[in-house]
């Protein structure tokens, strides 16, 4: 995932919030307005407007920001002082002058807090967070973004909430806390979907895909979200995002050893960067493409792209990319036994690294000189402005007298025109009344005719409604009958209590019949428990649950000596054969996630294996989690054998196996899931209670979280005590 500096979003929002009386279409026009303006508050806004016009990489706009800041101090206006402090801090941040930026942004926060301006408090904390992010001070950055989120939530503006959630996810990504990064990216993705922000969906889905790709090694999920980002970026013409997403997809296919597709997407990223003239992105794509060819052993082909990277990087002064290119040139020549070329490229790589350090020093010196020149020019301009202001005051008074005479004459002439217009309108009004009366009589006849037609159509609609109601009653009866059948074939909780000290089951289908099911089979000295979450819910999910339960029984009927992992391997093969699935397909396959436990009463030991579903074990209020394999009972692109886990069992130990429906429940305001962390804490806090009481507490907490929202998924939770 690449991070780029862009013009700060909140600066542009700030400019749009100023008084919109300025209609100048050029910098010269704005300067003329300043020369004639006598009100200091208006001058502050004009200076900031000129700064906006210059904000295209031209540092001259800093001079006008400084003028606005100095003049705001003279006005004594808390709002203008806060606003110019925010603007100046943001500009200094953009030019990497971080120490000065902190001073002005903190001053802005202090002043905005005094006048309780929620919008600019959110903006100021957000910009301060950006500054700490650029300096890699991530703890301070995270604190600022969280404060900004609090104010954006007070505003209720979901665009800003989505931006801030995405920024917080980015900080956790840089801190390598990928689970938290994914949580905030997904919240941002949810917000953007609610407001149907296509740009936001493209951005957040790309970030989610990057986390799955780089950290979780979950190529299926990465592929799913990156394809969403690609689709939205193409649809709305978000070329810059499409270029980055194409590069991510290229890396994904490279990891999958699908080099042709990887090359196709690297070429696409290169073409898009050329199209938008993003030469930094182009240089980076060249280096990445070259590394792919190097990995294939195509060193000559790799050097062709490295040559292109060197040319582009040199043109734009991107020393870091040029340095990387020479480093790969050195490796390629070494691999080709061109030791002379390798030595020359190694020397260029080292020289460029020295140049990068020297360039940064020179830029700091130039920056100090520029600040000195701006301050000196500001003083000279102030003297000229004061002289011009005295002359402009005399001219302004004469203009006001002329304007008064012109307005008085215009009002008199307008009154005469208005009287004449009223007389003409009254004549037309009488003529229109007669015409309208004729039209009304004709429309009355037409309405009577249409009324007869509508009565006939109402009768037809009533007949159709009667047919639909009968169909609905028949359909509902069929589903209720299917529910009785499904309930009959599932094990009763009383069967489990004959084997275990205590047991608790929560089974709440989303749509009457469920895609989740409980499996229990008792042998002489061995008991088998399983909780499964089949693809889909309602009727499709119920059909899948019956199929998967049947296949599970079939495997255990033939061989009761199998381990849990061996059982899951056999069931997966049967599912693939029955549903005609292939592991080389990238689409999501029908199947199930499952947690399976085999309890040996003689050894007092459990054998656990899982497909995406873990097991929680509690002993003396201490939690042990047995993790599942990250693959389903279905065809999977990175399929591997399932893993057996063994754990000694003692009296009063408790285990929990469950589907994801409980903690995936969305809250009433659709902003947040219940979450696995909160679920784990809830059952940990109530371990001392009997399982029946735990069941009540779990259901009450879930209902309080959901309130009037729709149930998200089927829910099943099983707990047994030994």
XYZ file of C-alpha atoms in Angstrom:
722
model
C 0.000 0.000 0.000
C 1.479 3.344 -1.039
C 0.990 6.586 0.911
C 1.066 9.878 -1.004
C 1.009 13.499 0.155
C -1.890 15.448 -1.332
C -3.301 18.945 -0.863
C -4.936 18.854 2.576
C -8.668 18.246 2.209
C -9.660 20.497 5.088
C -7.860 23.544 3.607
C -10.130 23.463 0.571
C -13.195 23.025 2.809
C -12.033 26.048 4.818
C -11.787 28.255 1.752
C -15.284 27.280 0.658
C -16.630 28.240 4.110
C -15.480 31.882 3.915
C -17.932 34.625 2.930
C -18.762 34.075 -0.746
C -18.843 37.699 -1.830
C -15.696 37.406 -3.951
C -16.346 36.931 -7.656
C -12.882 37.755 -9.024
C -11.696 35.419 -11.749
C -7.966 36.204 -11.592
C -5.174 36.995 -9.160
C -4.866 40.532 -10.563
C -8.542 41.202 -9.867
C -8.113 40.000 -6.276
C -5.076 42.234 -5.795
C -7.089 45.231 -7.077
C -9.847 44.432 -4.575
C -7.302 44.345 -1.736
C -5.878 47.718 -2.788
C -9.372 49.270 -2.588
C -10.666 47.413 0.520
C -10.643 49.238 3.877
C -12.125 46.491 6.081
C -9.339 44.385 7.655
C -11.537 41.290 8.095
C -12.417 41.308 4.390
C -8.740 41.770 3.496
C -7.877 38.633 5.482
C -10.345 36.635 3.366
C -8.982 38.186 0.132
C -5.401 37.277 1.080
C -6.472 33.666 1.692
C -8.348 33.611 -1.631
C -5.166 34.733 -3.464
C -3.244 32.037 -1.596
C -5.749 29.488 -2.900
C -5.145 30.683 -6.503
C -1.371 30.251 -6.019
C -1.725 26.785 -4.422
C -0.346 24.761 -7.319
C 3.163 24.095 -6.104
C 4.081 27.822 -6.172
C 5.444 28.831 -2.766
C 4.418 32.482 -3.362
C 1.111 31.653 -1.723
C 2.945 31.416 1.644
C 3.525 35.188 1.506
C -0.226 35.798 1.319
C -0.941 33.313 4.101
C 1.524 35.201 6.324
C -0.150 38.521 5.445
C -3.552 37.091 6.343
C -2.210 35.779 9.648
C -0.568 39.107 10.625
C -3.665 41.140 9.732
C -5.961 38.711 11.605
C -3.966 39.403 14.782
C -4.751 43.119 14.405
C -8.509 42.526 14.002
C -8.758 40.729 17.352
C -11.314 38.315 15.806
C -10.995 34.909 17.484
C -12.448 33.191 14.401
C -10.031 34.854 11.930
C -7.038 34.242 14.220
C -8.019 30.556 14.521
C -8.737 30.235 10.800
C -5.461 31.793 9.625
C -3.504 29.761 12.218
C -5.106 26.588 10.857
C -4.377 27.610 7.264
C -0.759 28.561 7.978
C -0.139 25.343 9.943
C -1.582 23.294 7.086
C 0.617 25.030 4.504
C 3.761 24.503 6.611
C 2.776 20.849 7.003
C 2.444 20.522 3.215
C 6.006 21.832 2.811
C 7.349 19.490 5.538
C 8.039 22.303 8.050
C 6.651 20.195 10.842
C 7.878 22.015 13.970
C 6.344 25.305 12.843
C 3.196 23.502 11.658
C 2.627 22.037 15.151
C 2.756 25.526 16.734
C 0.127 27.048 14.438
C -2.194 24.015 14.406
C -2.189 23.835 18.217
C -2.954 27.595 18.308
C -5.886 26.993 15.916
C -7.237 24.164 18.122
C -7.065 26.402 21.203
C -8.967 29.263 19.499
C -11.587 27.011 17.819
C -12.228 25.290 21.180
C -12.911 28.717 22.724
C -15.650 29.488 20.162
C -16.806 25.797 20.091
C -16.464 25.440 16.309
C -16.976 21.665 15.918
C -16.248 21.552 12.172
C -12.832 23.228 12.387
C -11.885 21.340 15.547
C -12.385 18.155 13.502
C -10.364 19.677 10.638
C -7.513 20.911 12.875
C -7.109 17.590 14.736
C -7.207 15.800 11.363
C -4.472 18.024 9.865
C -2.322 17.667 13.013
C -2.752 13.892 12.668
C -1.540 14.092 9.044
C 1.558 15.957 10.201
C 2.438 13.310 12.827
C 1.824 10.596 10.198
C 4.324 12.221 7.797
C 6.870 12.248 10.656
C 6.106 8.583 11.522
C 5.000 9.534 15.077
C 2.112 7.117 14.887
C 0.905 7.154 18.522
C 0.383 10.943 18.398
C -1.114 10.620 14.912
C -3.655 8.034 16.107
C -4.649 10.195 19.089
C -5.313 13.179 16.784
C -7.374 11.139 14.297
C -9.494 9.668 17.126
C -10.247 13.185 18.423
C -11.103 14.278 14.889
C -13.461 11.268 14.612
C -15.281 12.349 17.786
C -16.017 15.779 16.305
C -16.972 14.437 12.850
C -19.443 12.066 14.534
C -20.938 15.054 16.398
C -21.381 16.770 13.028
C -23.039 13.621 11.629
C -21.367 14.180 8.239
C -20.734 10.655 6.933
C -18.327 11.842 4.210
C -15.926 13.160 6.885
C -16.590 10.116 9.101
C -15.625 7.814 6.212
C -12.421 9.828 5.543
C -11.413 9.787 9.229
C -12.125 6.054 9.695
C -10.000 5.313 6.608
C -7.146 7.490 7.999
C -7.271 5.641 11.356
C -7.105 2.341 9.490
C -4.035 3.664 7.645
C -2.279 4.458 10.952
C -2.927 0.957 12.311
C -1.604 -0.436 8.996
C 1.638 1.541 9.444
C 1.807 0.323 13.078
C 1.477 -3.244 11.675
C -1.687 -3.823 13.739
C -3.419 -5.311 10.704
C -6.454 -6.617 12.581
C -7.341 -3.093 13.786
C -6.489 -1.645 10.371
C -8.918 -4.074 8.741
C -11.611 -3.230 11.328
C -11.468 0.515 10.569
C -11.168 -0.010 6.794
C -14.309 -2.161 6.926
C -16.153 0.487 8.996
C -15.130 3.106 6.412
C -16.303 0.744 3.641
C -19.696 0.363 5.408
C -20.129 4.159 5.742
C -19.222 4.744 2.087
C -21.729 2.083 1.019
C -24.468 3.743 3.093
C -23.977 7.106 1.363
C -23.231 5.412 -1.992
C -19.875 7.236 -2.329
C -18.302 5.517 -5.324
C -14.923 7.206 -4.742
C -14.954 6.137 -1.082
C -15.926 2.552 -1.956
C -13.075 2.368 -4.478
C -10.553 3.725 -1.921
C -11.632 1.622 1.096
C -12.063 -1.646 -0.844
C -8.533 -1.216 -2.272
C -7.179 -0.762 1.278
C -9.079 -3.827 2.577
C -7.740 -5.882 -0.340
C -4.175 -4.687 0.439
C -4.454 -5.899 4.071
C -5.730 -9.329 3.001
C -2.934 -9.508 0.403
C 0.050 -8.274 2.415
C -0.751 -9.602 5.924
C -3.389 -12.315 5.972
C -2.173 -13.990 2.768
C -5.887 -14.443 2.007
C -5.746 -14.249 -1.773
C -9.466 -14.946 -2.244
C -10.577 -12.052 -0.022
C -7.880 -9.791 -1.460
C -9.041 -10.638 -4.981
C -12.694 -9.956 -4.074
C -12.083 -6.455 -2.666
C -9.474 -5.425 -5.242
C -11.922 -6.359 -8.022
C -14.553 -4.157 -6.317
C -12.043 -1.290 -6.238
C -11.172 -1.905 -9.872
C -14.835 -1.974 -10.934
C -15.774 1.284 -9.162
C -12.583 3.082 -10.249
C -13.232 2.168 -13.880
C -16.919 3.126 -13.671
C -16.309 6.657 -12.262
C -13.015 7.321 -14.058
C -10.962 7.353 -10.809
C -7.768 6.818 -12.784
C -5.249 7.428 -9.969
C -6.929 4.809 -7.747
C -7.285 2.406 -10.690
C -3.529 2.645 -11.292
C -2.748 1.713 -7.657
C -5.373 -1.090 -7.601
C -3.934 -2.533 -10.842
C -0.480 -2.622 -9.222
C -1.955 -4.458 -6.175
C -3.677 -7.001 -8.445
C -0.378 -7.494 -10.258
C 1.305 -8.362 -6.930
C -1.562 -10.750 -6.108
C -1.179 -12.657 -9.375
C 2.577 -12.673 -8.893
C 2.127 -14.382 -5.497
C -0.240 -16.877 -7.180
C 2.444 -17.669 -9.782
C 0.123 -16.384 -12.502
C 2.810 -14.332 -14.169
C 0.909 -13.580 -17.379
C -1.913 -11.907 -15.456
C 0.609 -10.130 -13.218
C 2.341 -8.709 -16.297
C -1.010 -7.692 -17.803
C -1.902 -5.670 -14.695
C 1.567 -4.131 -14.372
C 1.228 -2.978 -17.991
C -2.230 -1.579 -17.166
C -0.826 0.318 -14.163
C 1.977 1.738 -16.320
C -0.445 2.894 -19.043
C -2.775 4.535 -16.493
C 0.099 6.386 -14.820
C 1.202 7.598 -18.240
C -2.363 8.734 -18.982
C -2.619 10.926 -15.856
C 1.060 11.947 -16.081
C 1.787 10.483 -12.657
C 5.457 9.958 -13.278
C 6.230 8.979 -9.677
C 3.661 6.192 -9.915
C 5.084 5.289 -13.334
C 8.620 5.026 -11.948
C 7.440 2.792 -9.106
C 5.513 0.525 -11.513
C 8.628 0.132 -13.679
C 10.682 -0.974 -10.638
C 7.964 -3.436 -9.484
C 7.610 -4.898 -12.997
C 11.368 -5.304 -13.236
C 11.451 -7.154 -9.893
C 8.842 -9.614 -11.300
C 11.017 -10.361 -14.331
C 14.058 -10.679 -12.044
C 12.177 -13.289 -9.991
C 11.496 -15.242 -13.218
C 15.169 -15.116 -14.100
C 14.541 -12.853 -17.136
C 17.349 -10.448 -16.244
C 17.661 -8.767 -19.667
C 13.920 -8.041 -19.745
C 14.146 -6.678 -16.184
C 16.910 -4.278 -17.268
C 14.681 -2.823 -20.004
C 12.133 -1.663 -17.410
C 14.885 -0.477 -15.080
C 16.249 1.716 -17.900
C 12.776 3.261 -18.278
C 12.574 3.842 -14.518
C 15.971 5.588 -14.501
C 14.915 7.942 -17.332
C 11.599 8.929 -15.678
C 13.096 9.228 -12.175
C 15.920 11.418 -13.436
C 13.484 13.742 -15.257
C 11.385 14.378 -12.122
C 14.252 14.269 -9.626
C 12.870 11.198 -7.839
C 16.223 10.085 -6.435
C 14.747 7.319 -4.265
C 13.288 5.453 -7.318
C 16.423 6.077 -9.393
C 18.458 4.660 -6.491
C 16.249 1.519 -6.363
C 16.594 1.076 -10.128
C 20.410 1.120 -9.977
C 20.289 -1.353 -7.076
C 18.265 -3.835 -9.222
C 20.568 -3.070 -12.206
C 23.492 -4.146 -10.030
C 21.726 -7.417 -9.099
C 20.723 -8.123 -12.740
C 24.251 -7.540 -14.098
C 25.650 -9.734 -11.330
C 23.233 -12.523 -12.320
C 24.328 -12.110 -15.988
C 28.016 -12.284 -14.935
C 28.497 -8.716 -16.262
C 30.708 -7.776 -13.350
C 31.969 -4.526 -14.863
C 28.393 -3.279 -15.366
C 27.454 -4.510 -11.911
C 30.303 -2.511 -10.356
C 29.338 0.698 -12.219
C 25.675 0.377 -11.205
C 26.643 -0.297 -7.586
C 28.712 2.923 -7.545
C 25.795 4.912 -9.036
C 23.490 3.466 -6.376
C 25.841 4.557 -3.555
C 26.399 8.026 -5.112
C 22.631 8.587 -5.383
C 22.155 7.689 -1.714
C 24.798 10.320 -0.846
C 23.015 12.840 -3.131
C 19.686 12.231 -1.414
C 21.172 13.173 1.965
C 22.912 16.248 0.449
C 19.720 17.356 -1.341
C 17.735 17.325 1.901
C 20.318 19.627 3.532
C 20.200 22.068 0.596
C 16.392 22.124 0.697
C 16.468 23.076 4.397
C 18.845 25.990 3.660
C 16.675 27.188 0.758
C 13.568 26.979 2.949
C 15.132 29.226 5.625
C 16.158 31.776 2.990
C 12.654 31.759 1.490
C 11.053 32.499 4.868
C 13.429 35.457 5.393
C 12.620 36.894 1.939
C 8.870 36.551 2.519
C 8.998 38.448 5.819
C 11.095 41.271 4.295
C 8.767 41.602 1.294
C 5.735 41.634 3.609
C 7.051 44.690 5.497
C 7.748 46.596 2.263
C 4.288 45.809 0.891
C 2.603 46.960 4.128
C 4.098 50.463 3.754
C 2.847 50.736 0.141
C -0.639 49.499 1.102
C -1.034 52.121 3.864
C -0.148 54.931 1.420
C -2.578 53.632 -1.203
C -5.371 53.245 1.391
C -5.463 57.020 2.115
C -5.878 57.851 -1.596
C -8.523 55.140 -2.047
C -10.645 56.569 0.811
C -11.225 59.858 -1.093
C -12.159 57.991 -4.290
C -14.506 55.670 -2.378
C -16.548 58.575 -0.938
C -17.132 60.076 -4.414
C -18.192 56.668 -5.724
C -20.744 56.282 -2.916
C -22.394 59.652 -3.803
C -22.633 58.658 -7.481
C -24.108 55.278 -6.537
C -26.803 56.967 -4.372
C -28.005 59.227 -7.247
C -28.052 56.277 -9.676
C -30.076 54.104 -7.281
C -32.686 56.866 -6.658
C -33.290 57.395 -10.403
C -33.455 53.636 -10.956
C -36.090 53.188 -8.213
C -38.365 55.897 -9.726
C -38.139 54.402 -13.207
C -38.754 50.930 -11.827
C -41.930 52.101 -10.052
C -43.398 53.432 -13.331
C -42.610 50.189 -15.137
C -44.181 48.127 -12.308
C -47.513 50.085 -12.458
C -47.767 49.610 -16.237
C -47.016 45.917 -15.857
C -49.760 45.446 -13.206
C -52.447 46.932 -15.531
C -51.419 44.621 -18.387
C -51.408 41.573 -16.116
C -54.956 42.249 -14.828
C -56.295 42.327 -18.413
C -54.549 39.056 -19.251
C -55.845 37.520 -16.012
C -59.521 38.046 -16.944
C -58.934 36.563 -20.407
C -57.226 33.516 -18.906
C -60.074 32.875 -16.429
C -62.616 32.335 -19.217
C -60.254 30.034 -21.102
C -59.471 28.029 -17.944
C -63.192 27.552 -17.199
C -63.682 25.930 -20.602
C -60.701 23.637 -20.022
C -62.038 22.592 -16.595
C -65.409 21.529 -18.040
C -63.647 19.396 -20.660
C -61.311 17.857 -18.055
C -64.324 16.976 -15.873
C -65.781 14.842 -18.656
C -62.420 13.127 -19.193
C -62.083 12.398 -15.452
C -65.498 10.733 -15.322
C -64.464 8.483 -18.201
C -61.109 7.629 -16.545
C -62.914 6.889 -13.249
C -64.836 4.020 -14.899
C -61.532 2.606 -16.248
C -59.883 2.863 -12.806
C -62.775 1.039 -11.112
C -62.332 -1.858 -13.536
C -58.570 -1.946 -12.912
C -59.106 -1.888 -9.130
C -61.233 -5.032 -9.427
C -58.451 -6.743 -11.417
C -55.843 -5.705 -8.822
C -58.032 -7.027 -5.985
C -58.293 -10.408 -7.738
C -54.502 -10.528 -8.191
C -53.968 -9.638 -4.510
C -56.208 -12.543 -3.467
C -54.140 -14.944 -5.605
C -50.856 -13.602 -4.164
C -52.120 -13.914 -0.577
C -53.029 -17.560 -1.168
C -49.588 -18.189 -2.706
C -47.907 -16.529 0.273
C -49.893 -18.648 2.756
C -48.962 -21.852 0.856
C -45.298 -20.835 0.711
C -45.187 -19.947 4.412
C -46.805 -23.277 5.273
C -44.145 -25.125 3.251
C -41.336 -23.253 5.023
C -42.849 -23.957 8.470
C -43.113 -27.649 7.558
C -39.449 -27.584 6.456
C -38.636 -26.026 9.847
C -40.300 -28.954 11.670
C -38.337 -31.415 9.532
C -35.036 -29.624 10.170
C -35.723 -29.429 13.924
C -36.556 -33.150 13.999
C -33.246 -34.257 12.458
C -31.071 -32.045 14.688
C -29.921 -33.456 18.085
C -31.700 -32.369 21.276
C -29.789 -30.606 24.053
C -30.983 -33.367 26.426
C -28.869 -35.897 24.458
C -25.732 -33.842 25.195
C -26.565 -33.558 28.906
C -26.506 -37.381 29.137
C -22.810 -37.290 28.169
C -21.609 -33.966 29.620
C -22.011 -32.310 33.027
C -24.004 -29.451 31.463
C -24.745 -28.079 28.006
C -26.201 -24.907 26.454
C -27.370 -24.272 22.872
C -28.398 -20.995 21.182
C -29.915 -21.627 17.724
C -31.550 -18.561 16.096
C -32.167 -18.824 12.307
C -32.320 -15.600 10.328
C -35.251 -16.750 8.117
C -37.227 -19.487 9.999
C -35.011 -22.280 8.612
C -31.277 -22.143 9.048
C -28.015 -22.757 7.219
C -26.280 -23.429 10.602
C -26.566 -26.852 12.252
C -25.438 -28.847 15.317
C -24.048 -32.372 14.870
C -23.743 -34.920 17.729
C -22.902 -38.617 17.584
C -22.264 -40.884 20.579
C -20.131 -44.014 20.432
C -19.215 -46.363 23.289
C -16.295 -44.337 24.679
C -16.208 -41.494 22.208
C -18.490 -38.524 21.449
C -18.369 -36.266 18.397
C -19.600 -32.657 18.460
C -19.682 -30.173 15.577
C -21.154 -26.748 14.831
C -21.326 -25.774 11.137
C -22.133 -22.590 9.181
C -23.242 -23.460 5.627
C -23.196 -21.096 2.662
C -26.349 -18.946 2.615
C -29.365 -18.862 4.937
C -33.100 -19.485 4.601
C -34.126 -22.184 2.102
C -30.753 -22.364 0.228
C -28.834 -22.510 3.523
C -31.134 -25.224 4.896
C -30.614 -27.379 1.774
C -26.837 -27.001 2.145
C -27.053 -27.908 5.864
C -28.960 -31.149 5.120
C -26.456 -32.067 2.378
C -23.421 -31.371 4.615
C -24.949 -33.193 7.624
C -25.657 -36.221 5.414
C -22.067 -36.276 4.080
C -20.688 -35.924 7.625
C -22.754 -38.882 8.827
C -21.645 -40.889 5.782
C -17.929 -40.359 6.570
C -18.301 -41.231 10.272
C -20.434 -44.305 9.477
C -17.625 -45.850 7.450
C -14.714 -45.166 9.809
C -15.120 -44.053 13.455
C -11.341 -44.223 14.024
C -10.696 -41.104 11.946
C -9.252 -37.986 13.615
C -11.127 -34.699 13.412
C -8.828 -33.373 10.661
C -9.079 -36.601 8.615
C -12.874 -36.428 8.902
C -12.926 -32.848 7.570
C -10.597 -33.796 4.696
C -12.963 -36.606 3.625
C -16.069 -34.448 3.949
C -14.430 -31.736 1.824
C -13.689 -34.260 -0.948
C -17.325 -35.435 -0.907
C -18.617 -31.829 -1.063
C -16.394 -31.067 -4.046
C -17.527 -34.227 -5.856
C -21.239 -33.739 -5.161
C -21.204 -30.027 -6.114
C -18.725 -30.523 -9.004
C -16.237 -27.977 -7.648
C -12.656 -27.320 -8.766
C -9.871 -25.816 -6.642
C -8.565 -23.640 -9.500
C -11.777 -21.558 -9.528
C -11.471 -18.077 -7.977
C -15.169 -17.598 -7.227
C -16.507 -18.296 -3.732
C -17.622 -21.968 -3.613
C -20.666 -23.371 -1.784
C -19.791 -25.432 1.294
C -19.471 -24.744 5.017
C -17.268 -23.478 7.872
C -17.136 -25.938 10.805
C -15.684 -26.577 14.275
C -15.428 -30.324 15.110
C -14.606 -31.847 18.533
C -13.953 -35.563 19.274
C -14.085 -36.350 23.029
C -12.292 -39.498 24.267
C -13.776 -40.342 27.690
C -11.017 -42.856 28.605
C -8.116 -40.507 27.785
C -10.032 -37.435 29.005
C -8.828 -35.649 25.893
C -10.425 -33.704 23.033
C -9.283 -33.741 19.403
C -10.237 -30.516 17.540
C -10.075 -29.414 13.890
C -11.789 -26.411 12.290
C -12.504 -24.735 8.968
C -12.467 -21.004 9.806
C -14.279 -21.736 13.131
C -12.141 -21.835 16.343
C -12.725 -23.438 19.766
C -12.675 -21.562 23.105
C -11.612 -23.603 26.173
C -12.037 -22.251 29.725
C -10.377 -23.663 32.817
C -10.501 -21.693 36.111
C -11.712 -18.639 34.152
C -8.624 -18.760 31.871
C -9.255 -18.811 28.118
C -7.354 -20.976 25.623
C -8.193 -20.579 21.925
C -7.633 -23.489 19.501
C -7.369 -21.840 16.112
C -8.957 -23.212 12.962
C -7.426 -23.550 9.498
C -8.211 -20.539 7.258
C -9.977 -22.551 4.538
C -13.579 -23.759 4.034
C -15.117 -27.192 3.495
C -15.289 -26.519 -0.252
C -12.976 -26.047 -3.210
C -10.301 -23.486 -2.342
C -7.475 -21.934 -4.376
C -4.856 -22.617 -1.636
C -6.245 -25.912 -0.370
C -4.230 -27.905 2.223
C -4.927 -30.736 4.732
C -6.702 -29.728 7.937
C -4.776 -29.639 11.255
C -5.474 -31.772 14.371
C -5.306 -30.067 17.797
C -5.304 -32.037 21.084
C -6.125 -30.797 24.592
C -6.317 -32.582 27.965
C -9.714 -32.172 29.682
C -10.407 -31.855 33.443
C -13.609 -31.697 35.466
C -15.440 -28.332 35.248
C -13.669 -27.387 31.979
C -15.987 -25.671 29.481
C -15.669 -25.438 25.680
C -17.509 -23.184 23.200
C -17.926 -23.693 19.433
C -19.984 -21.289 17.330
C -20.737 -19.704 13.952
C -19.939 -16.040 13.142
C -23.591 -14.892 13.096
C -23.618 -13.588 16.719
C -20.642 -11.213 16.516
C -21.264 -10.166 12.882
C -24.606 -8.576 13.926
C -24.809 -4.929 12.780
C -26.066 -2.343 15.295
C -29.297 -0.404 14.747
C -27.531 2.612 13.209
C -25.708 0.228 10.774
C -22.340 1.706 11.825
C -20.631 -1.183 13.624
C -20.567 -4.961 14.142
C -20.847 -6.540 17.641
C -17.323 -7.865 17.057
C -15.384 -11.003 18.041
C -13.496 -9.112 20.760
C -16.670 -8.021 22.570
C -18.117 -11.559 22.171
C -14.993 -13.121 23.710
C -15.028 -10.639 26.632
C -18.738 -11.289 27.274
C -18.386 -15.059 27.714
C -15.143 -14.588 29.720
C -16.834 -12.206 32.190
C -19.664 -14.686 32.905
C -17.712 -17.949 33.300
C -18.679 -18.315 36.974
C -22.381 -18.478 36.059
C -24.301 -21.646 35.079
C -24.626 -22.218 31.337
C -28.388 -21.495 31.431
C -27.671 -18.026 32.898
C -24.912 -17.451 30.340
C -27.405 -18.207 27.570
C -29.816 -15.552 28.879
C -27.035 -12.943 29.163
C -25.757 -13.646 25.638
C -29.227 -13.311 24.078
C -30.043 -10.122 26.060
C -26.760 -8.452 25.022
C -27.347 -9.414 21.375
C -30.909 -8.001 21.428
C -29.756 -4.764 23.085
C -27.107 -4.359 20.386
C -29.440 -5.185 17.481
C -32.560 -3.369 18.767
C -34.835 -2.850 15.738
C -32.205 -3.700 13.113
C -32.654 -6.827 10.954
C -30.824 -10.007 11.971
C -27.617 -10.213 9.925
C -27.060 -13.995 9.747
C -28.022 -17.380 11.230
C -26.696 -17.833 14.799
C -25.615 -21.033 16.585
C -23.545 -21.273 19.814
C -22.833 -24.526 21.713
C -21.199 -24.747 25.159
C -20.576 -27.990 27.070
C -19.164 -28.462 30.553
C -17.142 -31.573 31.482
